[in-house]
PDB file of C-alpha atoms in Angstrom:
ATOM      1  CA  MET X   1     -37.175 -19.735  13.438  1.00 51.00           C
ATOM      2  CA  LYS X   2     -38.613 -22.006  10.844  1.00 50.00           C
ATOM      3  CA  LYS X   3     -39.933 -19.452   8.841  1.00 50.00           C
ATOM      4  CA  LEU X   4     -36.120 -17.707   8.848  1.00 49.00           C
ATOM      5  CA  VAL X   5     -34.673 -21.041   7.805  1.00 48.00           C
ATOM      6  CA  SER X   6     -37.306 -21.328   4.853  1.00 51.00           C
ATOM      7  CA  LEU X   7     -36.691 -18.073   3.408  1.00 46.00           C
ATOM      8  CA  ILE X   8     -32.987 -18.541   3.765  1.00 50.00           C
ATOM      9  CA  ILE X   9     -33.240 -21.831   1.741  1.00 46.00           C
ATOM     10  CA  CYS X  10     -35.440 -20.226  -0.906  1.00 46.00           C
ATOM     11  CA  ALA X  11     -32.894 -17.420  -1.384  1.00 46.00           C
ATOM     12  CA  ALA X  12     -30.324 -20.040  -1.654  1.00 45.00           C
ATOM     13  CA  LEU X  13     -32.304 -21.793  -4.271  1.00 43.00           C
ATOM     14  CA  LEU X  14     -32.659 -18.746  -6.340  1.00 40.00           C
ATOM     15  CA  ILE X  15     -29.139 -16.827  -5.944  1.00 40.00           C
ATOM     16  CA  PRO X  16     -26.468 -18.117  -8.738  1.00 39.00           C
ATOM     17  CA  PHE X  17     -23.216 -19.369  -7.633  1.00 38.00           C
ATOM     18  CA  LEU X  18     -20.561 -16.813  -6.943  1.00 34.00           C
ATOM     19  CA  PRO X  19     -16.776 -17.382  -6.950  1.00 34.00           C
ATOM     20  CA  ALA X  20     -15.628 -17.296  -3.261  1.00 30.00           C
ATOM     21  CA  GLU X  21     -13.426 -14.512  -4.015  1.00 26.00           C
ATOM     22  CA  LYS X  22     -15.836 -12.421  -5.603  1.00 27.00           C
ATOM     23  CA  ALA X  23     -18.404 -13.106  -3.051  1.00 24.00           C
ATOM     24  CA  SER X  24     -16.468 -12.521   0.060  1.00 27.00           C
ATOM     25  CA  ALA X  25     -16.125  -8.990   1.413  1.00 39.00           C
ATOM     26  CA  ALA X  26     -13.290  -9.965   3.707  1.00 54.00           C
ATOM     27  CA  GLU X  27     -10.775  -7.069   4.111  1.00 73.00           C
ATOM     28  CA  ASN X  28      -6.794  -7.803   3.220  1.00 81.00           C
ATOM     29  CA  ILE X  29      -5.498  -6.247   6.732  1.00 87.00           C
ATOM     30  CA  SER X  30      -1.545  -6.856   6.842  1.00 90.00           C
ATOM     31  CA  LYS X  31      -0.142  -8.211   9.802  1.00 91.00           C
ATOM     32  CA  GLU X  32       1.238  -4.476  10.756  1.00 93.00           C
ATOM     33  CA  MET X  33      -2.115  -3.238  10.613  1.00 93.00           C
ATOM     34  CA  GLN X  34      -3.639  -6.041  12.712  1.00 91.00           C
ATOM     35  CA  ALA X  35      -0.887  -5.376  15.368  1.00 92.00           C
ATOM     36  CA  MET X  36      -1.609  -1.495  14.991  1.00 94.00           C
ATOM     37  CA  ILE X  37      -5.689  -2.405  15.698  1.00 92.00           C
ATOM     38  CA  GLU X  38      -4.685  -4.918  18.456  1.00 90.00           C
ATOM     39  CA  LEU X  39      -2.926  -1.944  20.373  1.00 92.00           C
ATOM     40  CA  GLY X  40      -5.740   0.388  19.788  1.00 93.00           C
ATOM     41  CA  VAL X  41      -3.764   2.531  17.874  1.00 95.00           C
ATOM     42  CA  ILE X  42      -5.985   2.242  14.513  1.00 95.00           C
ATOM     43  CA  THR X  43      -9.435   1.811  14.993  1.00 92.00           C
ATOM     44  CA  GLY X  44     -12.435   0.789  12.647  1.00 90.00           C
ATOM     45  CA  TYR X  45     -15.534   2.101  10.963  1.00 87.00           C
ATOM     46  CA  GLY X  46     -17.874  -0.263  13.044  1.00 81.00           C
ATOM     47  CA  TYR X  47     -19.122  -3.879  12.100  1.00 76.00           C
ATOM     48  CA  GLY X  48     -15.336  -5.192  11.842  1.00 79.00           C
ATOM     49  CA  ILE X  49     -14.523  -2.848   9.248  1.00 88.00           C
ATOM     50  CA  TYR X  50     -10.845  -1.144   8.685  1.00 92.00           C
ATOM     51  CA  LYS X  51     -10.867  -0.263   5.000  1.00 93.00           C
ATOM     52  CA  PRO X  52      -6.920  -0.589   4.839  1.00 93.00           C
ATOM     53  CA  ASN X  53      -6.740   1.014   1.539  1.00 94.00           C
ATOM     54  CA  ALA X  54      -8.202   4.152   2.716  1.00 95.00           C
ATOM     55  CA  THR X  55      -6.444   7.641   2.616  1.00 97.00           C
ATOM     56  CA  VAL X  56      -5.135   8.961   5.898  1.00 97.00           C
ATOM     57  CA  THR X  57      -5.713  12.628   6.716  1.00 98.00           C
ATOM     58  CA  ARG X  58      -2.872  14.819   8.567  1.00 97.00           C
ATOM     59  CA  GLY X  59      -5.093  14.963  11.621  1.00 97.00           C
ATOM     60  CA  GLU X  60      -5.593  10.893  11.682  1.00 97.00           C
ATOM     61  CA  PHE X  61      -1.848  10.558  11.505  1.00 98.00           C
ATOM     62  CA  ALA X  62      -1.426  12.632  14.244  1.00 98.00           C
ATOM     63  CA  THR X  63      -3.852  10.831  16.399  1.00 97.00           C
ATOM     64  CA  PHE X  64      -2.170   7.616  15.386  1.00 97.00           C
ATOM     65  CA  LEU X  65       1.202   9.118  16.875  1.00 97.00           C
ATOM     66  CA  TYR X  66      -0.550  10.332  19.910  1.00 97.00           C
ATOM     67  CA  ARG X  67      -2.195   6.636  20.591  1.00 96.00           C
ATOM     68  CA  ALA X  68       0.974   4.794  19.581  1.00 95.00           C
ATOM     69  CA  PHE X  69       3.595   6.572  21.343  1.00 95.00           C
ATOM     70  CA  ASN X  70       1.549   7.772  24.586  1.00 94.00           C
ATOM     71  CA  LEU X  71       2.103  11.592  24.165  1.00 96.00           C
ATOM     72  CA  PRO X  72       1.109  13.747  26.772  1.00 96.00           C
ATOM     73  CA  GLU X  73      -1.979  15.959  26.107  1.00 95.00           C
ATOM     74  CA  GLY X  74      -1.270  19.508  24.918  1.00 96.00           C
ATOM     75  CA  PRO X  75      -2.932  23.049  24.997  1.00 97.00           C
ATOM     76  CA  HIS X  76      -5.464  23.793  22.012  1.00 97.00           C
ATOM     77  CA  ALA X  77      -2.865  25.115  19.341  1.00 94.00           C
ATOM     78  CA  PHE X  78      -4.927  25.539  16.046  1.00 98.00           C
ATOM     79  CA  THR X  79      -7.733  27.731  14.878  1.00 97.00           C
ATOM     80  CA  ASP X  80      -9.104  25.230  12.268  1.00 97.00           C
ATOM     81  CA  VAL X  81      -8.876  22.114  15.040  1.00 97.00           C
ATOM     82  CA  ASN X  82     -12.721  22.201  16.533  1.00 96.00           C
ATOM     83  CA  LYS X  83     -11.954  21.470  20.254  1.00 95.00           C
ATOM     84  CA  SER X  84     -14.712  18.939  20.172  1.00 95.00           C
ATOM     85  CA  SER X  85     -13.209  17.125  17.202  1.00 96.00           C
ATOM     86  CA  SER X  86     -12.329  13.511  18.095  1.00 95.00           C
ATOM     87  CA  LEU X  87      -8.638  14.405  16.566  1.00 97.00           C
ATOM     88  CA  ALA X  88      -8.028  17.407  18.596  1.00 97.00           C
ATOM     89  CA  LYS X  89      -6.568  15.501  21.447  1.00 97.00           C
ATOM     90  CA  GLY X  90      -4.062  13.932  19.223  1.00 97.00           C
ATOM     91  CA  ILE X  91      -3.082  16.825  16.999  1.00 98.00           C
ATOM     92  CA  ASN X  92      -2.726  19.041  20.501  1.00 98.00           C
ATOM     93  CA  ALA X  93      -0.622  16.389  21.776  1.00 97.00           C
ATOM     94  CA  ALA X  94       1.618  15.824  18.842  1.00 98.00           C
ATOM     95  CA  ALA X  95       2.040  19.576  18.277  1.00 97.00           C
ATOM     96  CA  LYS X  96       3.228  19.988  21.929  1.00 97.00           C
ATOM     97  CA  ALA X  97       5.521  16.885  21.487  1.00 97.00           C
ATOM     98  CA  GLY X  98       7.144  18.753  18.520  1.00 97.00           C
ATOM     99  CA  ILE X  99       6.308  15.811  16.166  1.00 97.00           C
ATOM    100  CA  VAL X 100       3.788  17.832  14.242  1.00 97.00           C
ATOM    101  CA  LYS X 101       3.565  21.566  12.813  1.00 96.00           C
ATOM    102  CA  GLY X 102       0.979  23.918  11.617  1.00 96.00           C
ATOM    103  CA  THR X 103       0.595  24.682   7.727  1.00 95.00           C
ATOM    104  CA  SER X 104       0.655  28.134   9.049  1.00 96.00           C
ATOM    105  CA  THR X 105       1.221  29.913  12.540  1.00 93.00           C
ATOM    106  CA  THR X 106      -2.398  28.991  13.384  1.00 96.00           C
ATOM    107  CA  THR X 107      -3.860  26.265  11.496  1.00 97.00           C
ATOM    108  CA  PHE X 108      -3.245  22.639  10.946  1.00 97.00           C
ATOM    109  CA  SER X 109      -5.351  21.368   7.792  1.00 97.00           C
ATOM    110  CA  PRO X 110      -6.351  18.532   9.669  1.00 97.00           C
ATOM    111  CA  GLY X 111      -8.416  17.352   6.655  1.00 97.00           C
ATOM    112  CA  GLN X 112      -5.385  17.673   4.413  1.00 97.00           C
ATOM    113  CA  LEU X 113      -4.326  13.978   3.002  1.00 98.00           C
ATOM    114  CA  ILE X 114      -0.986  13.307   4.199  1.00 97.00           C
ATOM    115  CA  SER X 115       1.826  12.016   2.064  1.00 96.00           C
ATOM    116  CA  ARG X 116       4.436   9.317   2.294  1.00 96.00           C
ATOM    117  CA  GLU X 117       7.161  12.200   2.701  1.00 96.00           C
ATOM    118  CA  GLN X 118       5.072  14.097   5.061  1.00 96.00           C
ATOM    119  CA  MET X 119       4.724  10.987   7.401  1.00 96.00           C
ATOM    120  CA  SER X 120       8.566  10.566   7.225  1.00 97.00           C
ATOM    121  CA  ILE X 121       9.148  13.989   8.856  1.00 97.00           C
ATOM    122  CA  MET X 122       6.811  13.202  11.504  1.00 97.00           C
ATOM    123  CA  ILE X 123       7.950   9.771  12.344  1.00 97.00           C
ATOM    124  CA  SER X 124      11.876  11.219  12.200  1.00 97.00           C
ATOM    125  CA  ARG X 125      10.325  13.631  14.793  1.00 97.00           C
ATOM    126  CA  THR X 126       8.994  11.047  16.746  1.00 97.00           C
ATOM    127  CA  LEU X 127      12.183   9.018  17.010  1.00 97.00           C
ATOM    128  CA  ASP X 128      13.927  12.157  18.081  1.00 96.00           C
ATOM    129  CA  TYR X 129      11.009  12.933  20.717  1.00 96.00           C
ATOM    130  CA  LYS X 130      11.926   9.074  21.975  1.00 96.00           C
ATOM    131  CA  GLY X 131      15.437   9.784  22.057  1.00 95.00           C
ATOM    132  CA  ALA X 132      16.380   7.226  19.560  1.00 95.00           C
ATOM    133  CA  ALA X 133      20.014   7.216  17.601  1.00 93.00           C
ATOM    134  CA  LYS X 134      20.240   8.600  14.136  1.00 91.00           C
ATOM    135  CA  LYS X 135      20.759   6.495  11.445  1.00 94.00           C
ATOM    136  CA  SER X 136      21.034   7.609   7.585  1.00 95.00           C
ATOM    137  CA  ALA X 137      21.522   6.262   4.662  1.00 96.00           C
ATOM    138  CA  ALA X 138      21.928   7.357   1.139  1.00 95.00           C
ATOM    139  CA  LEU X 139      18.964   7.378  -1.129  1.00 96.00           C
ATOM    140  CA  LYS X 140      18.970   5.404  -4.085  1.00 95.00           C
ATOM    141  CA  PHE X 141      15.311   5.828  -5.436  1.00 97.00           C
ATOM    142  CA  LEU X 142      14.944   6.504  -8.770  1.00 96.00           C
ATOM    143  CA  ASP X 143      12.513   9.242  -7.923  1.00 96.00           C
ATOM    144  CA  LYS X 144      14.756  10.695  -5.168  1.00 96.00           C
ATOM    145  CA  HIS X 145      14.818  14.106  -7.206  1.00 96.00           C
ATOM    146  CA  LYS X 146      11.056  14.364  -6.340  1.00 97.00           C
ATOM    147  CA  ILE X 147      11.526  14.292  -2.576  1.00 97.00           C
ATOM    148  CA  GLY X 148      10.896  17.904  -1.258  1.00 96.00           C
ATOM    149  CA  ALA X 149      14.100  19.430  -0.035  1.00 97.00           C
ATOM    150  CA  SER X 150      12.756  19.618   3.503  1.00 96.00           C
ATOM    151  CA  ALA X 151      11.798  15.992   3.545  1.00 97.00           C
ATOM    152  CA  VAL X 152      15.187  14.718   2.331  1.00 97.00           C
ATOM    153  CA  SER X 153      16.913  13.909   5.721  1.00 97.00           C
ATOM    154  CA  SER X 154      13.956  12.437   7.031  1.00 97.00           C
ATOM    155  CA  VAL X 155      13.725  10.078   4.429  1.00 97.00           C
ATOM    156  CA  GLN X 156      17.372   9.292   4.763  1.00 97.00           C
ATOM    157  CA  ARG X 157      16.445   8.495   8.255  1.00 96.00           C
ATOM    158  CA  MET X 158      13.831   6.375   7.630  1.00 95.00           C
ATOM    159  CA  VAL X 159      15.681   4.405   5.043  1.00 96.00           C
ATOM    160  CA  GLY X 160      18.507   3.878   7.673  1.00 96.00           C
ATOM    161  CA  HIS X 161      16.282   2.683  10.420  1.00 95.00           C
ATOM    162  CA  GLY X 162      14.744   0.216   7.787  1.00 95.00           C
ATOM    163  CA  ILE X 163      11.335   1.859   8.245  1.00 95.00           C
ATOM    164  CA  ILE X 164      10.926   2.398   4.446  1.00 92.00           C
ATOM    165  CA  SER X 165      12.164   0.402   1.533  1.00 87.00           C
ATOM    166  CA  GLY X 166      10.222   1.987  -1.556  1.00 91.00           C
ATOM    167  CA  TYR X 167       8.642   0.132  -4.526  1.00 93.00           C
ATOM    168  CA  LYS X 168      10.065  -2.131  -6.709  1.00 94.00           C
ATOM    169  CA  SER X 169      10.445  -0.303 -10.258  1.00 94.00           C
ATOM    170  CA  GLY X 170      12.169  -1.736 -13.171  1.00 91.00           C
ATOM    171  CA  SER X 171      15.960  -2.215 -12.183  1.00 91.00           C
ATOM    172  CA  GLY X 172      15.493  -0.208  -9.134  1.00 95.00           C
ATOM    173  CA  TYR X 173      12.987   1.282  -6.453  1.00 96.00           C
ATOM    174  CA  VAL X 174      10.840   4.558  -6.274  1.00 97.00           C
ATOM    175  CA  PHE X 175       9.760   6.164  -2.820  1.00 96.00           C
ATOM    176  CA  LYS X 176       6.804   7.823  -4.481  1.00 96.00           C
ATOM    177  CA  PRO X 177       7.033  10.633  -2.067  1.00 96.00           C
ATOM    178  CA  GLN X 178       3.678  12.852  -2.824  1.00 96.00           C
ATOM    179  CA  GLU X 179       1.883   9.660  -2.958  1.00 96.00           C
ATOM    180  CA  THR X 180      -1.071   9.802  -0.402  1.00 96.00           C
ATOM    181  CA  ALA X 181      -0.599   7.473   2.377  1.00 94.00           C
ATOM    182  CA  THR X 182      -2.942   4.680   3.162  1.00 95.00           C
ATOM    183  CA  ARG X 183      -3.886   3.205   6.534  1.00 96.00           C
ATOM    184  CA  ASN X 184      -2.060  -0.180   5.854  1.00 94.00           C
ATOM    185  CA  THR X 185       0.986   2.020   4.851  1.00 93.00           C
ATOM    186  CA  THR X 186       0.495   4.256   7.775  1.00 96.00           C
ATOM    187  CA  ALA X 187       0.245   0.910   9.830  1.00 96.00           C
ATOM    188  CA  ALA X 188       3.525  -0.527   8.563  1.00 95.00           C
ATOM    189  CA  TYR X 189       5.559   2.656   9.217  1.00 95.00           C
ATOM    190  CA  LEU X 190       4.021   2.704  12.596  1.00 96.00           C
ATOM    191  CA  TYR X 191       4.941  -1.143  13.290  1.00 96.00           C
ATOM    192  CA  ARG X 192       8.441  -0.697  12.020  1.00 95.00           C
ATOM    193  CA  THR X 193       9.031   2.320  14.255  1.00 96.00           C
ATOM    194  CA  PHE X 194       7.834   0.317  17.151  1.00 95.00           C
ATOM    195  CA  GLY X 195      10.513  -2.269  16.559  1.00 93.00           C
ATOM    196  CA  GLU X 196      13.412   0.625  16.188  1.00 93.00           C
ATOM    197  CA  LEU X 197      12.239   1.833  19.527  1.00 93.00           C
ATOM    198  CA  GLY X 198      12.357  -1.716  20.906  1.00 92.00           C
ATOM    199  CA  MET X 199       8.596  -1.420  21.632  1.00 91.00           C
ATOM    200  CA  ALA X 200       6.522  -4.813  21.882  1.00 83.00           C
ATOM    201  CA  VAL X 201       3.989  -5.195  19.478  1.00 78.00           C
ATOM    202  CA  PRO X 202       1.259  -8.067  19.584  1.00 65.00           C
ATOM    203  CA  LYS X 203       1.224 -11.256  17.438  1.00 62.00           C
ATOM    204  CA  PRO X 204      -1.781 -11.152  15.249  1.00 51.00           C
ATOM    205  CA  PRO X 205      -4.418 -13.687  16.206  1.00 50.00           C
ATOM    206  CA  ALA X 206      -4.903 -16.588  13.931  1.00 53.00           C
ATOM    207  CA  GLN X 207      -7.357 -15.648  11.240  1.00 50.00           C
ATOM    208  CA  THR X 208      -9.819 -18.613  12.065  1.00 53.00           C
ATOM    209  CA  TYR X 209     -13.597 -19.008  11.966  1.00 56.00           C
ATOM    210  CA  THR X 210     -15.861 -21.739  13.189  1.00 64.00           C
ATOM    211  CA  LEU X 211     -19.308 -22.398  11.688  1.00 66.00           C
ATOM    212  CA  SER X 212     -22.052 -22.364  14.607  1.00 70.00           C
ATOM    213  CA  GLU X 213     -24.484 -25.026  14.614  1.00 74.00           C
ATOM    214  CA  TYR X 214     -27.141 -23.008  13.307  1.00 71.00           C
ATOM    215  CA  GLU X 215     -24.825 -21.792  10.049  1.00 74.00           C
ATOM    216  CA  LYS X 216     -24.414 -25.574   9.631  1.00 76.00           C
ATOM    217  CA  GLN X 217     -28.068 -26.276   9.929  1.00 79.00           C
ATOM    218  CA  VAL X 218     -28.711 -23.879   7.215  1.00 79.00           C
ATOM    219  CA  ILE X 219     -26.223 -25.196   5.017  1.00 80.00           C
ATOM    220  CA  THR X 220     -27.486 -28.729   5.417  1.00 84.00           C
ATOM    221  CA  LEU X 221     -30.845 -28.034   5.031  1.00 82.00           C
ATOM    222  CA  THR X 222     -30.322 -25.600   1.689  1.00 84.00           C
ATOM    223  CA  ASN X 223     -28.113 -28.520   0.021  1.00 82.00           C
ATOM    224  CA  LYS X 224     -30.973 -31.112   0.916  1.00 84.00           C
ATOM    225  CA  GLU X 225     -33.525 -29.024  -1.033  1.00 83.00           C
ATOM    226  CA  ARG X 226     -30.916 -27.941  -3.876  1.00 84.00           C
ATOM    227  CA  THR X 227     -30.268 -31.955  -4.301  1.00 82.00           C
ATOM    228  CA  ALA X 228     -34.000 -32.499  -4.240  1.00 87.00           C
ATOM    229  CA  ARG X 229     -34.332 -30.205  -7.107  1.00 84.00           C
ATOM    230  CA  GLY X 230     -31.278 -31.226  -9.281  1.00 82.00           C
ATOM    231  CA  LEU X 231     -29.074 -28.304  -8.385  1.00 81.00           C
ATOM    232  CA  LYS X 232     -25.753 -28.502  -7.379  1.00 80.00           C
ATOM    233  CA  ALA X 233     -24.927 -28.417  -3.627  1.00 80.00           C
ATOM    234  CA  LEU X 234     -23.268 -25.276  -2.171  1.00 73.00           C
ATOM    235  CA  SER X 235     -19.794 -25.478  -0.618  1.00 72.00           C
ATOM    236  CA  THR X 236     -18.935 -23.953   2.490  1.00 71.00           C
ATOM    237  CA  ASP X 237     -16.949 -20.485   2.561  1.00 67.00           C
ATOM    238  CA  THR X 238     -15.952 -19.814   6.125  1.00 63.00           C
ATOM    239  CA  ALA X 239     -14.632 -16.147   4.731  1.00 58.00           C
ATOM    240  CA  LEU X 240     -17.924 -15.478   3.348  1.00 62.00           C
ATOM    241  CA  SER X 241     -19.834 -16.968   6.475  1.00 62.00           C
ATOM    242  CA  LYS X 242     -17.726 -14.665   8.618  1.00 57.00           C
ATOM    243  CA  VAL X 243     -18.737 -11.701   6.674  1.00 54.00           C
ATOM    244  CA  ALA X 244     -22.376 -12.667   6.940  1.00 61.00           C
ATOM    245  CA  ARG X 245     -22.292 -13.032  10.443  1.00 53.00           C
ATOM    246  CA  ILE X 246     -20.673  -9.614  10.972  1.00 49.00           C
ATOM    247  CA  LYS X 247     -23.506  -7.915   8.570  1.00 48.00           C
TER     248      LYS X 247
END
């Protein structure tokens, strides 16, 4: 233990100061994504990593819908979905519910990235599956002409239900229909759909972190050695300490 502490102290003496915002690798996870994580709808990549800005595929989104709305399992539907794939169950369930369609009569293209307008179509079908009343609103997006004909009514419905609002752009808003959806965007869509269906979502836990006695001791011993050598004492960064513990 003493040897480990000595090594940590030596490293702290040699490593230059870094601004907390540069040194911390904490992810910027939205409250909507945190709620979906709490429900087990969105899972991580291990070690507490969730990659909120990572893109989402058609197969992943079908799986999120399967988990979020407890869809019953369905028969294997597509030749390009491996039966042993972790996404197969979600894709088959969403297909049986009529929420997702194939890119052909026999294929689904599970690895294809999903766009915002494609998500709108699938969520509109989800609302139908759950028996939600239809709400529709006129589209005022500056780029509404870029929305595919097959997606217009679904996007109108998403606006009517308050599930999407678009991005601020100049004097108005844009929808960016072909933009690839991220995990954060997906979580926001699902979170608002939960609200429209009257489904409860958990409140995200307070983002707190308490230093262990060992961590406090390391900081104290490090600063004692730095002070003895005429160096400025290090300040505590709980966000950085949290990531260090995870790693």
